[in-house]
Short mmCIF file of C-alpha atoms in Angstrom, two decimals:
data_model
loop_
_atom_site.label_atom_id
_atom_site.label_comp_id
_atom_site.label_asym_id
_atom_site.label_seq_id
_atom_site.Cartn_x
_atom_site.Cartn_y
_atom_site.Cartn_z
CA MET A 1191 88.23 -30.54 165.39
CA PRO A 1192 91.08 -28.56 164.12
CA MET A 1193 88.81 -25.48 163.37
CA ARG A 1194 88.24 -25.37 166.88
CA TYR A 1195 91.40 -23.53 167.30
CA ALA A 1196 91.11 -21.61 164.74
CA PRO A 1197 89.50 -17.86 164.32
CA PRO A 1198 87.89 -17.40 161.24
CA ILE A 1199 91.23 -16.15 159.00
CA ALA A 1200 89.74 -16.29 156.13
CA LEU A 1201 86.60 -13.33 157.17
CA LEU A 1202 89.89 -11.33 158.84
CA LEU A 1203 91.61 -10.96 155.47
CA ALA A 1204 88.41 -10.00 153.59
CA LEU A 1205 87.82 -7.44 156.37
CA ALA A 1206 91.53 -6.34 155.53
CA THR A 1207 90.86 -5.77 151.97
CA THR A 1208 88.78 -2.54 153.48
CA ALA A 1209 90.58 0.51 153.44
CA ALA A 1210 93.57 -0.57 155.23
CA TRP A 1211 94.92 -2.65 152.68
CA ALA A 1212 93.31 -0.86 149.49
CA ASN A 1213 94.45 2.50 149.30
CA PRO A 1214 98.73 3.34 149.62
CA HIS A 1215 99.31 6.45 147.94
CA GLU A 1216 103.06 6.86 147.04
CA ARG A 1217 105.10 10.40 145.70
CA LEU A 1218 108.43 10.39 144.84
CA LEU A 1219 109.37 13.96 145.66
CA ALA A 1220 112.04 15.87 142.93
CA ASN A 1221 114.78 15.59 145.95
CA GLY A 1222 114.14 11.88 145.94
CA LEU A 1223 112.22 12.19 149.42
CA ARG A 1224 109.16 9.17 149.13
CA VAL A 1225 105.94 10.14 150.40
CA ILE A 1226 103.67 6.88 151.70
CA VAL A 1227 99.94 7.51 152.65
CA ARG A 1228 97.40 5.41 153.80
CA GLU A 1229 94.00 6.70 154.35
CA ASP A 1230 91.95 5.94 157.14
CA HIS A 1231 88.54 7.92 158.04
CA ARG A 1232 88.09 6.01 161.00
CA ALA A 1233 88.56 8.90 163.66
CA PRO A 1234 89.69 12.20 162.60
CA THR A 1235 93.91 11.93 164.03
CA VAL A 1236 96.86 10.90 161.87
CA ALA A 1237 100.13 9.77 162.36
CA HIS A 1238 103.04 11.33 160.91
CA MET A 1239 106.58 9.32 160.82
CA VAL A 1240 109.48 10.43 158.91
CA TRP A 1241 111.81 7.44 158.69
CA TYR A 1242 115.38 7.69 158.10
CA ARG A 1243 117.83 4.77 156.44
CA ALA A 1244 120.72 4.93 158.97
CA GLY A 1245 120.64 2.83 162.15
CA SER A 1246 123.57 1.27 164.51
CA MET A 1247 124.18 -0.97 161.61
CA ASP A 1248 125.76 2.14 159.28
CA GLU A 1249 128.18 3.18 162.45
CA THR A 1250 132.43 2.91 162.34
CA SER A 1251 134.47 1.56 165.08
CA GLY A 1252 134.71 4.69 167.69
CA ARG A 1253 131.48 6.02 167.08
CA THR A 1254 128.51 3.55 168.38
CA GLY A 1255 125.85 4.69 169.48
CA VAL A 1256 125.98 8.35 167.28
CA ALA A 1257 123.09 7.46 165.71
CA HIS A 1258 121.19 7.07 168.79
CA VAL A 1259 122.57 10.36 170.14
CA LEU A 1260 121.90 12.08 167.08
CA GLU A 1261 117.95 10.78 167.78
CA HIS A 1262 117.86 12.86 170.93
CA MET A 1263 119.69 15.47 169.72
CA MET A 1264 116.74 16.37 166.95
CA PHE A 1265 115.01 17.11 169.86
CA LYS A 1266 117.43 20.02 170.70
CA GLY A 1267 116.25 23.07 168.38
CA THR A 1268 116.54 24.87 165.42
CA PRO A 1269 117.30 28.42 164.74
CA THR A 1270 113.53 29.20 164.53
CA ALA A 1271 112.59 26.25 167.06
CA GLY A 1272 114.15 26.37 170.29
CA PRO A 1273 115.30 23.23 172.67
CA GLY A 1274 112.04 21.50 173.50
CA GLU A 1275 110.22 23.29 171.39
CA PHE A 1276 108.73 20.47 169.27
CA ASN A 1277 107.24 18.93 172.10
CA ARG A 1278 105.88 21.30 173.35
CA ARG A 1279 104.03 22.18 170.22
CA VAL A 1280 103.00 18.58 169.80
CA ALA A 1281 101.47 18.64 173.17
CA ALA A 1282 99.80 21.97 173.06
CA ALA A 1283 97.61 20.15 169.69
CA GLY A 1284 96.83 17.57 171.83
CA GLY A 1285 99.29 15.31 170.47
CA ARG A 1286 102.03 12.48 170.81
CA ASP A 1287 105.70 12.41 169.67
CA ASN A 1288 108.20 10.22 170.13
CA ALA A 1289 111.63 8.52 168.27
CA PHE A 1290 113.69 5.51 168.39
CA THR A 1291 116.62 3.93 166.54
CA SER A 1292 117.04 0.32 165.44
CA ARG A 1293 119.62 -1.22 164.06
CA ASP A 1294 118.27 -0.82 160.00
CA TYR A 1295 116.62 2.82 160.94
CA THR A 1296 115.84 5.89 162.83
CA ALA A 1297 112.53 7.09 162.92
CA TYR A 1298 111.15 10.12 164.53
CA PHE A 1299 106.57 10.18 164.66
CA GLN A 1300 103.98 12.35 165.81
CA GLN A 1301 100.28 11.47 166.19
CA VAL A 1302 97.98 14.34 166.45
CA PRO A 1303 94.62 15.74 165.03
CA LYS A 1304 94.45 15.72 161.69
CA GLN A 1305 94.25 19.60 161.43
CA LYS A 1306 98.21 19.73 162.82
CA LEU A 1307 99.40 17.66 160.17
CA PRO A 1308 100.69 21.08 158.46
CA GLU A 1309 102.73 22.15 161.50
CA MET A 1310 103.83 18.32 162.09
CA MET A 1311 105.61 18.50 158.73
CA GLN A 1312 106.87 22.18 158.78
CA LEU A 1313 108.26 21.00 162.27
CA GLU A 1314 109.83 17.93 160.83
CA ALA A 1315 111.24 19.52 157.12
CA ASP A 1316 112.45 22.50 159.73
CA ARG A 1317 115.03 19.91 161.79
CA MET A 1318 115.62 18.04 158.48
CA ARG A 1319 118.12 20.32 157.59
CA HIS A 1320 118.43 22.75 160.26
CA LEU A 1321 119.33 21.10 163.29
CA SER A 1322 121.43 23.50 165.58
CA LEU A 1323 123.87 20.97 167.36
CA ASP A 1324 124.66 23.11 170.59
CA GLU A 1325 127.85 22.01 172.18
CA LYS A 1326 126.23 22.64 175.84
CA GLU A 1327 122.93 20.95 174.78
CA PHE A 1328 125.64 18.00 173.49
CA ALA A 1329 127.54 17.99 176.41
CA GLN A 1330 124.17 17.56 178.81
CA GLU A 1331 122.54 14.87 176.44
CA ILE A 1332 125.26 12.48 176.01
CA LYS A 1333 124.80 12.15 179.62
CA VAL A 1334 121.60 10.95 179.56
CA VAL A 1335 122.03 8.77 177.15
CA MET A 1336 124.78 6.96 179.08
CA GLU A 1337 122.66 6.89 182.08
CA GLU A 1338 120.47 5.67 179.68
CA ARG A 1339 123.17 2.56 178.91
CA ARG A 1340 123.38 2.00 182.44
CA LEU A 1341 119.61 1.75 183.26
CA ARG A 1342 118.98 -0.26 180.35
CA THR A 1343 121.41 -2.14 180.01
CA ASP A 1344 124.61 -2.05 182.30
CA ASP A 1345 122.08 -2.85 185.67
CA GLN A 1346 120.04 -5.47 183.71
CA PRO A 1347 121.37 -8.87 183.46
CA GLN A 1348 119.70 -10.35 180.73
CA ALA A 1349 119.62 -7.25 178.72
CA LEU A 1350 123.33 -7.34 179.01
CA LEU A 1351 123.52 -10.88 178.32
CA TYR A 1352 121.44 -10.00 175.30
CA GLU A 1353 124.01 -7.91 174.47
CA LYS A 1354 127.29 -9.86 174.87
CA LEU A 1355 125.55 -12.97 172.87
CA ASN A 1356 125.24 -10.44 169.92
CA ALA A 1357 128.64 -9.66 169.75
CA VAL A 1358 129.74 -13.11 169.62
CA ALA A 1359 127.41 -14.41 167.33
CA PHE A 1360 128.69 -11.96 164.93
CA GLN A 1361 132.25 -11.25 164.14
CA VAL A 1362 132.05 -8.95 160.99
CA HIS A 1363 128.37 -7.88 160.57
CA PRO A 1364 127.96 -4.67 162.69
CA TYR A 1365 124.89 -5.99 164.13
CA ARG A 1366 127.89 -7.29 166.57
CA VAL A 1367 127.41 -3.67 168.49
CA PRO A 1368 124.46 -2.39 170.87
CA ILE A 1369 122.24 0.39 169.33
CA ILE A 1370 122.98 2.24 172.23
CA GLY A 1371 126.75 1.94 171.59
CA TRP A 1372 129.67 0.86 173.72
CA MET A 1373 130.14 2.77 177.03
CA THR A 1374 133.52 4.18 176.25
CA ASP A 1375 132.45 5.19 172.96
CA LEU A 1376 130.03 7.60 174.43
CA GLN A 1377 132.17 8.46 176.87
CA ASN A 1378 134.37 9.79 174.21
CA MET A 1379 132.00 11.32 171.89
CA THR A 1380 131.66 14.81 170.52
CA VAL A 1381 129.25 16.85 168.74
CA THR A 1382 131.29 16.84 165.68
CA ASP A 1383 131.20 13.13 165.64
CA ALA A 1384 127.15 13.99 166.01
CA ARG A 1385 127.23 16.93 163.40
CA ALA A 1386 129.05 14.43 160.78
CA TRP A 1387 126.70 12.02 161.46
CA TYR A 1388 123.67 14.29 160.52
CA GLU A 1389 125.62 15.86 157.47
CA ASP A 1390 126.03 12.07 156.23
CA TRP A 1391 122.30 10.84 156.69
CA TYR A 1392 119.56 13.08 157.40
CA ALA A 1393 118.73 13.93 153.81
CA PRO A 1394 115.64 13.59 151.93
CA ASN A 1395 116.94 11.27 149.36
CA ASN A 1396 117.62 8.74 152.26
CA ALA A 1397 114.41 9.29 153.84
CA TYR A 1398 110.60 8.16 153.53
CA VAL A 1399 107.41 10.08 155.04
CA VAL A 1400 104.74 7.57 156.39
CA VAL A 1401 100.90 9.60 157.08
CA VAL A 1402 98.18 7.50 157.78
CA GLY A 1403 94.77 8.59 159.31
CA ASP A 1404 91.87 10.82 158.48
CA VAL A 1405 93.21 12.55 155.65
CA ASP A 1406 93.28 13.08 151.28
CA HIS A 1407 95.99 11.80 150.03
CA GLN A 1408 96.60 14.68 147.03
CA GLU A 1409 96.62 16.83 149.99
CA VAL A 1410 99.19 15.14 151.93
CA PHE A 1411 101.07 15.16 148.61
CA ARG A 1412 100.91 19.17 148.09
CA LEU A 1413 101.78 19.39 152.26
CA ALA A 1414 105.02 17.44 151.61
CA GLU A 1415 105.93 19.53 148.49
CA GLN A 1416 105.09 22.47 150.21
CA HIS A 1417 107.77 21.77 153.80
CA TYR A 1418 109.70 19.16 152.62
CA GLY A 1419 110.28 20.01 148.58
CA ALA A 1420 112.41 22.59 148.98
CA LEU A 1421 115.09 20.81 150.87
CA PRO A 1422 118.34 19.97 148.63
CA ALA A 1423 118.85 16.43 147.97
CA ARG A 1424 122.97 15.40 149.16
CA THR A 1425 125.61 12.36 148.04
CA LEU A 1426 124.87 9.68 150.69
CA PRO A 1427 127.95 8.03 151.62
CA VAL A 1428 129.07 4.81 149.85
CA ARG A 1429 127.88 1.67 152.11
CA LYS A 1430 130.31 -1.59 151.57
CA PRO A 1431 129.53 -4.64 152.10
CA GLN A 1432 129.91 -6.56 155.57
CA ASP A 1433 128.74 -10.03 155.19
CA GLU A 1434 129.07 -12.50 157.92
CA PRO A 1435 131.22 -15.46 157.48
CA SER A 1436 129.49 -18.61 157.94
CA GLN A 1437 129.82 -20.03 161.15
CA ALA A 1438 131.73 -23.34 161.54
CA GLY A 1439 130.98 -24.33 165.03
CA THR A 1440 129.42 -24.08 168.32
CA ARG A 1441 130.16 -20.51 170.20
CA ARG A 1442 129.86 -20.12 173.81
CA LEU A 1443 130.36 -17.36 176.73
CA THR A 1444 129.24 -16.70 179.42
CA VAL A 1445 128.30 -13.46 181.89
CA LYS A 1446 128.63 -12.97 185.56
CA ALA A 1447 126.12 -10.50 187.02
CA PRO A 1448 124.01 -10.14 189.93
CA ALA A 1449 120.82 -11.73 189.48
CA ASP A 1450 117.86 -13.39 191.23
CA LEU A 1451 117.82 -16.55 188.30
CA PRO A 1452 120.40 -18.11 185.46
CA VAL A 1453 119.14 -17.36 182.29
CA VAL A 1454 120.08 -19.68 178.66
CA MET A 1455 119.98 -17.55 175.10
CA MET A 1456 120.64 -19.95 171.96
CA ALA A 1457 120.81 -18.13 168.92
CA TYR A 1458 121.07 -19.73 165.15
CA LYS A 1459 121.87 -18.17 162.15
CA VAL A 1460 119.13 -18.06 160.04
CA PRO A 1461 117.66 -16.45 156.76
CA VAL A 1462 115.30 -13.44 156.64
CA ILE A 1463 112.83 -12.26 153.44
CA ARG A 1464 114.83 -11.13 150.76
CA ASN A 1465 112.47 -11.89 148.02
CA VAL A 1466 108.83 -11.93 149.50
CA GLU A 1467 107.55 -14.09 146.62
CA GLN A 1468 110.27 -16.60 145.68
CA ASP A 1469 111.28 -16.97 149.68
CA VAL A 1470 109.86 -19.76 151.43
CA ASP A 1471 111.70 -20.60 154.69
CA PRO A 1472 111.42 -17.31 156.49
CA TYR A 1473 107.81 -17.63 156.52
CA ALA A 1474 108.00 -21.59 157.72
CA LEU A 1475 110.19 -20.16 160.74
CA GLU A 1476 108.06 -17.69 161.74
CA MET A 1477 105.25 -20.51 161.98
CA LEU A 1478 107.91 -22.72 163.74
CA ALA A 1479 108.49 -19.84 166.62
CA ALA A 1480 104.86 -19.28 166.98
CA VAL A 1481 104.37 -23.12 167.05
CA LEU A 1482 107.44 -23.34 169.89
CA ALA A 1483 105.75 -19.62 171.56
CA GLY A 1484 103.13 -18.04 170.29
CA HIS A 1485 100.81 -18.19 172.50
CA ASP A 1486 100.60 -19.87 175.76
CA ALA A 1487 99.59 -23.50 175.39
CA ALA A 1488 102.78 -23.17 172.94
CA ARG A 1489 105.26 -25.97 173.04
CA LEU A 1490 108.24 -24.37 174.95
CA THR A 1491 106.08 -23.21 177.93
CA ARG A 1492 103.45 -26.28 178.09
CA HIS A 1493 106.15 -28.75 178.06
CA LEU A 1494 109.11 -27.03 179.58
CA VAL A 1495 107.24 -25.28 182.26
CA ARG A 1496 103.93 -26.71 183.18
CA GLU A 1497 104.61 -30.44 182.81
CA GLN A 1498 108.15 -30.74 183.10
CA ARG A 1499 108.95 -27.90 185.66
CA LEU A 1500 112.53 -27.28 183.92
CA ALA A 1501 111.68 -23.50 183.55
CA VAL A 1502 110.00 -20.95 185.12
CA SER A 1503 109.97 -19.17 181.61
CA ALA A 1504 111.07 -20.22 177.86
CA GLY A 1505 110.45 -18.39 174.76
CA ALA A 1506 111.22 -18.45 171.41
CA SER A 1507 111.67 -15.23 168.91
CA TYR A 1508 112.02 -14.33 165.15
CA ASP A 1509 112.02 -11.57 163.15
CA SER A 1510 111.27 -12.52 159.01
CA THR A 1511 112.66 -8.17 158.46
CA ALA A 1512 115.94 -6.90 158.19
CA ARG A 1513 118.22 -5.12 156.34
CA GLY A 1514 121.37 -7.60 157.90
CA PRO A 1515 121.22 -11.31 158.46
CA GLY A 1516 119.03 -13.33 160.93
CA ILE A 1517 118.50 -14.88 164.46
CA PHE A 1518 116.17 -17.44 165.70
CA HIS A 1519 116.09 -17.15 169.58
CA LEU A 1520 115.48 -19.35 172.00
CA HIS A 1521 115.66 -18.41 175.80
CA GLY A 1522 114.98 -19.11 179.64
CA ALA A 1523 115.04 -19.41 183.03
CA PRO A 1524 115.31 -22.84 184.85
CA THR A 1525 113.88 -23.26 188.22
CA VAL A 1526 115.50 -23.50 191.32
CA GLY A 1527 117.42 -26.42 191.64
CA ARG A 1528 117.66 -27.13 187.97
CA SER A 1529 120.55 -26.27 185.82
CA ARG A 1530 121.33 -24.06 182.86
CA ALA A 1531 122.93 -27.13 180.88
CA GLU A 1532 119.62 -29.00 181.83
CA LEU A 1533 117.41 -26.26 180.62
CA GLU A 1534 119.74 -25.84 177.47
CA ALA A 1535 118.95 -29.50 176.72
CA GLY A 1536 115.36 -29.09 177.24
CA LEU A 1537 115.37 -25.96 174.34
CA ARG A 1538 117.26 -28.50 171.86
CA ALA A 1539 114.92 -31.63 172.95
CA GLU A 1540 112.01 -29.36 171.56
CA LEU A 1541 113.87 -28.99 168.43
CA VAL A 1542 114.53 -31.99 167.90
CA ARG A 1543 110.63 -32.89 168.65
CA VAL A 1544 109.82 -30.86 165.19
CA GLN A 1545 112.75 -32.28 163.55
CA GLU A 1546 112.01 -35.73 163.76
CA GLN A 1547 107.82 -36.11 164.39
CA GLY A 1548 106.99 -32.78 162.52
CA VAL A 1549 103.88 -30.61 163.98
CA SER A 1550 100.07 -31.95 163.76
CA ALA A 1551 97.94 -29.82 161.44
CA GLU A 1552 95.79 -28.73 164.50
CA GLU A 1553 98.91 -27.23 166.49
CA LEU A 1554 100.11 -25.68 162.97
CA ALA A 1555 96.13 -24.22 162.40
CA ARG A 1556 96.65 -22.54 166.17
CA ALA A 1557 99.73 -21.25 165.87
CA LYS A 1558 99.14 -19.74 162.19
CA ALA A 1559 95.85 -18.34 163.61
CA GLN A 1560 97.28 -16.16 166.48
CA LEU A 1561 100.10 -15.17 164.38
CA ILE A 1562 98.29 -13.74 161.28
CA ALA A 1563 95.18 -12.12 163.40
CA SER A 1564 98.02 -10.46 165.11
CA GLN A 1565 99.14 -9.25 161.92
CA ILE A 1566 95.96 -8.37 160.78
CA TYR A 1567 94.77 -6.81 164.00
CA LYS A 1568 96.79 -4.35 164.35
CA LEU A 1569 95.24 -2.35 161.44
CA ASP A 1570 92.72 -1.32 163.72
CA SER A 1571 95.47 1.13 165.17
CA ILE A 1572 96.59 4.26 162.78
CA PHE A 1573 100.07 4.30 164.18
CA ALA A 1574 100.35 0.09 163.87
CA GLN A 1575 99.93 0.93 160.20
CA ALA A 1576 102.73 3.55 159.68
CA MET A 1577 104.84 1.39 161.46
CA GLU A 1578 104.22 -1.42 159.42
CA ILE A 1579 104.48 0.18 156.71
CA GLY A 1580 108.16 1.93 157.70
CA GLN A 1581 109.53 -0.80 158.68
CA LEU A 1582 108.78 -3.13 155.93
CA GLU A 1583 110.30 -0.22 153.69
CA ALA A 1584 113.14 0.00 155.75
CA ALA A 1585 114.20 -3.91 155.41
CA GLY A 1586 113.67 -3.55 151.47
CA ILE A 1587 110.54 -4.97 151.34
CA PRO A 1588 107.80 -2.83 149.45
CA HIS A 1589 104.63 -1.58 151.96
CA THR A 1590 102.62 -2.80 149.02
CA MET A 1591 103.44 -6.49 149.65
CA ASN A 1592 102.26 -6.45 153.40
CA ARG A 1593 98.81 -8.54 152.29
CA ARG A 1594 101.13 -11.20 150.14
CA ILE A 1595 103.27 -11.72 153.67
CA ILE A 1596 100.28 -12.64 155.14
CA ASP A 1597 99.37 -14.63 152.14
CA LYS A 1598 102.32 -16.23 152.03
CA LEU A 1599 102.12 -17.35 155.99
CA GLN A 1600 98.74 -18.48 155.88
CA GLU A 1601 100.21 -20.89 152.47
CA VAL A 1602 103.23 -22.77 155.10
CA SER A 1603 102.34 -26.50 155.66
CA SER A 1604 103.93 -28.66 158.37
CA GLU A 1605 105.99 -30.24 156.28
CA GLN A 1606 107.95 -26.52 155.84
CA VAL A 1607 108.47 -26.22 159.44
CA GLN A 1608 109.89 -29.79 159.97
CA ALA A 1609 112.06 -28.79 156.92
CA VAL A 1610 113.36 -25.26 157.92
CA ALA A 1611 113.86 -27.09 161.42
CA ARG A 1612 116.09 -29.55 160.38
CA LYS A 1613 117.92 -27.46 157.93
CA TYR A 1614 118.96 -24.25 160.46
CA PHE A 1615 119.55 -25.86 163.70
CA SER A 1616 122.92 -26.90 163.85
CA ASP A 1617 125.75 -26.69 166.25
CA GLU A 1618 127.53 -25.30 163.64
CA ALA A 1619 125.16 -21.86 163.47
CA LEU A 1620 124.67 -21.58 167.22
CA THR A 1621 125.86 -19.44 169.68
CA VAL A 1622 125.37 -19.87 173.36
CA ALA A 1623 124.84 -17.28 176.37
CA GLU A 1624 124.56 -18.19 179.98
CA LEU A 1625 123.82 -15.65 182.92
CA ASP A 1626 125.69 -17.28 185.94
CA PRO A 1627 123.94 -15.00 188.96
CA GLN A 1628 126.07 -13.45 191.37
CA PRO A 1629 124.72 -11.75 194.60
CA LEU A 1630 122.45 -8.91 194.75
CA PRO A 1631 124.29 -5.69 195.92
CA GLN A 1632 123.11 -4.63 199.16
CA THR A 1633 122.40 -1.04 197.81
CA PRO A 1634 121.34 0.06 194.72
CA ARG A 1635 123.66 2.27 192.85
CA PRO A 1636 122.84 5.46 192.91
CA ARG A 1637 120.50 7.04 189.64
CA SER A 1638 121.98 9.97 188.09
CA PRO A 1639 119.90 12.77 187.86
CA PHE A 1640 120.37 12.47 184.19
CA VAL A 1641 116.71 11.26 183.61
CA PRO A 1642 116.44 9.38 180.16
CA ARG A 1643 113.74 11.49 177.72
CA HIS A 1644 112.29 7.98 176.45
#
């Protein structure tokens, strides 16, 4: 009976040993830039990504949001390519490009026909060292970023609640600060702040290039040497530890904001992968999240939404790869007539059920199949392959360990899932955030003319 829930994982793993995992190639240039190439010849396209090991966790007080602001400014031109020229040339090549900032990194990408790779490298190398950072362009773009904050956080009650949750759950570690930054810091930011960030972190010895697609790795190395090799390495700022102290009791907060429904978010402190081979608990935590919310028939939806009708939605999330500390989230919105306290009790009860009764082999097999299959199916996408490589490296995990991580997930036992449920889900490590919904405004806030770029 258990096997009827499981797709053929062994077959998927066997297929995954083909080109997608069999040919990672890497070279370190003299200036410290790492170049990672994965050949995938199924389509005549290529994904080219530049990852900088600098995200919001590297910011200092008073300059929050500067990593994301600099990401915007990277599209404002160099002496040889004016504002917007980068995007226009990618579009003219029939490709797409964008960028994203996280707590741990900032990354830029283009997905283009393979013959356009040299041009993409030339453009990225140019702005790695020669960004213009014009004061007038900055004055306009900072308004765009502030409007982005209003649209995506201030006007979104769940996003606002999540921001406040992190600010309480972390007291020392910079994960307490939102990636987009505090509004007061954005309002007082200058082009000098952006330039200092650029000079501190945008250097070849603080970056790596990921190329995936219909390429020859030796040719990619030659192009990387040609375009990036002449850029000088620079002395990087010293990163000092900002370790989060042990939590000594439950923390609670309530956020009042215009919304249709109340929301409950619960955050437990948990570990992340630091040693792929030796660690056990992060893989078991991934499986616990999958058991609770990894598919439509998982426990939280089945028990709290369908059977008990306690919630209109309920979920769990956990990311085992991060530079900083880990958090396991539970969240949901109670149905009309049910309280936030009842929903919190329901979420807690699902954890207690795992702690006391464990999970069945059949249930784990289904969760494992869903999670592992999702990891393997993404190899069909050139862009997803490049993202996987980049994100692992950003977390300090060698990209060559991606297959081993899936092996470790497959090895998780029911006993290990029950063990982590007992070990980490206590009130001492818990922060609870509640959204207290307020009446919606009669007229929406007027939108700024400064529309976010992405």
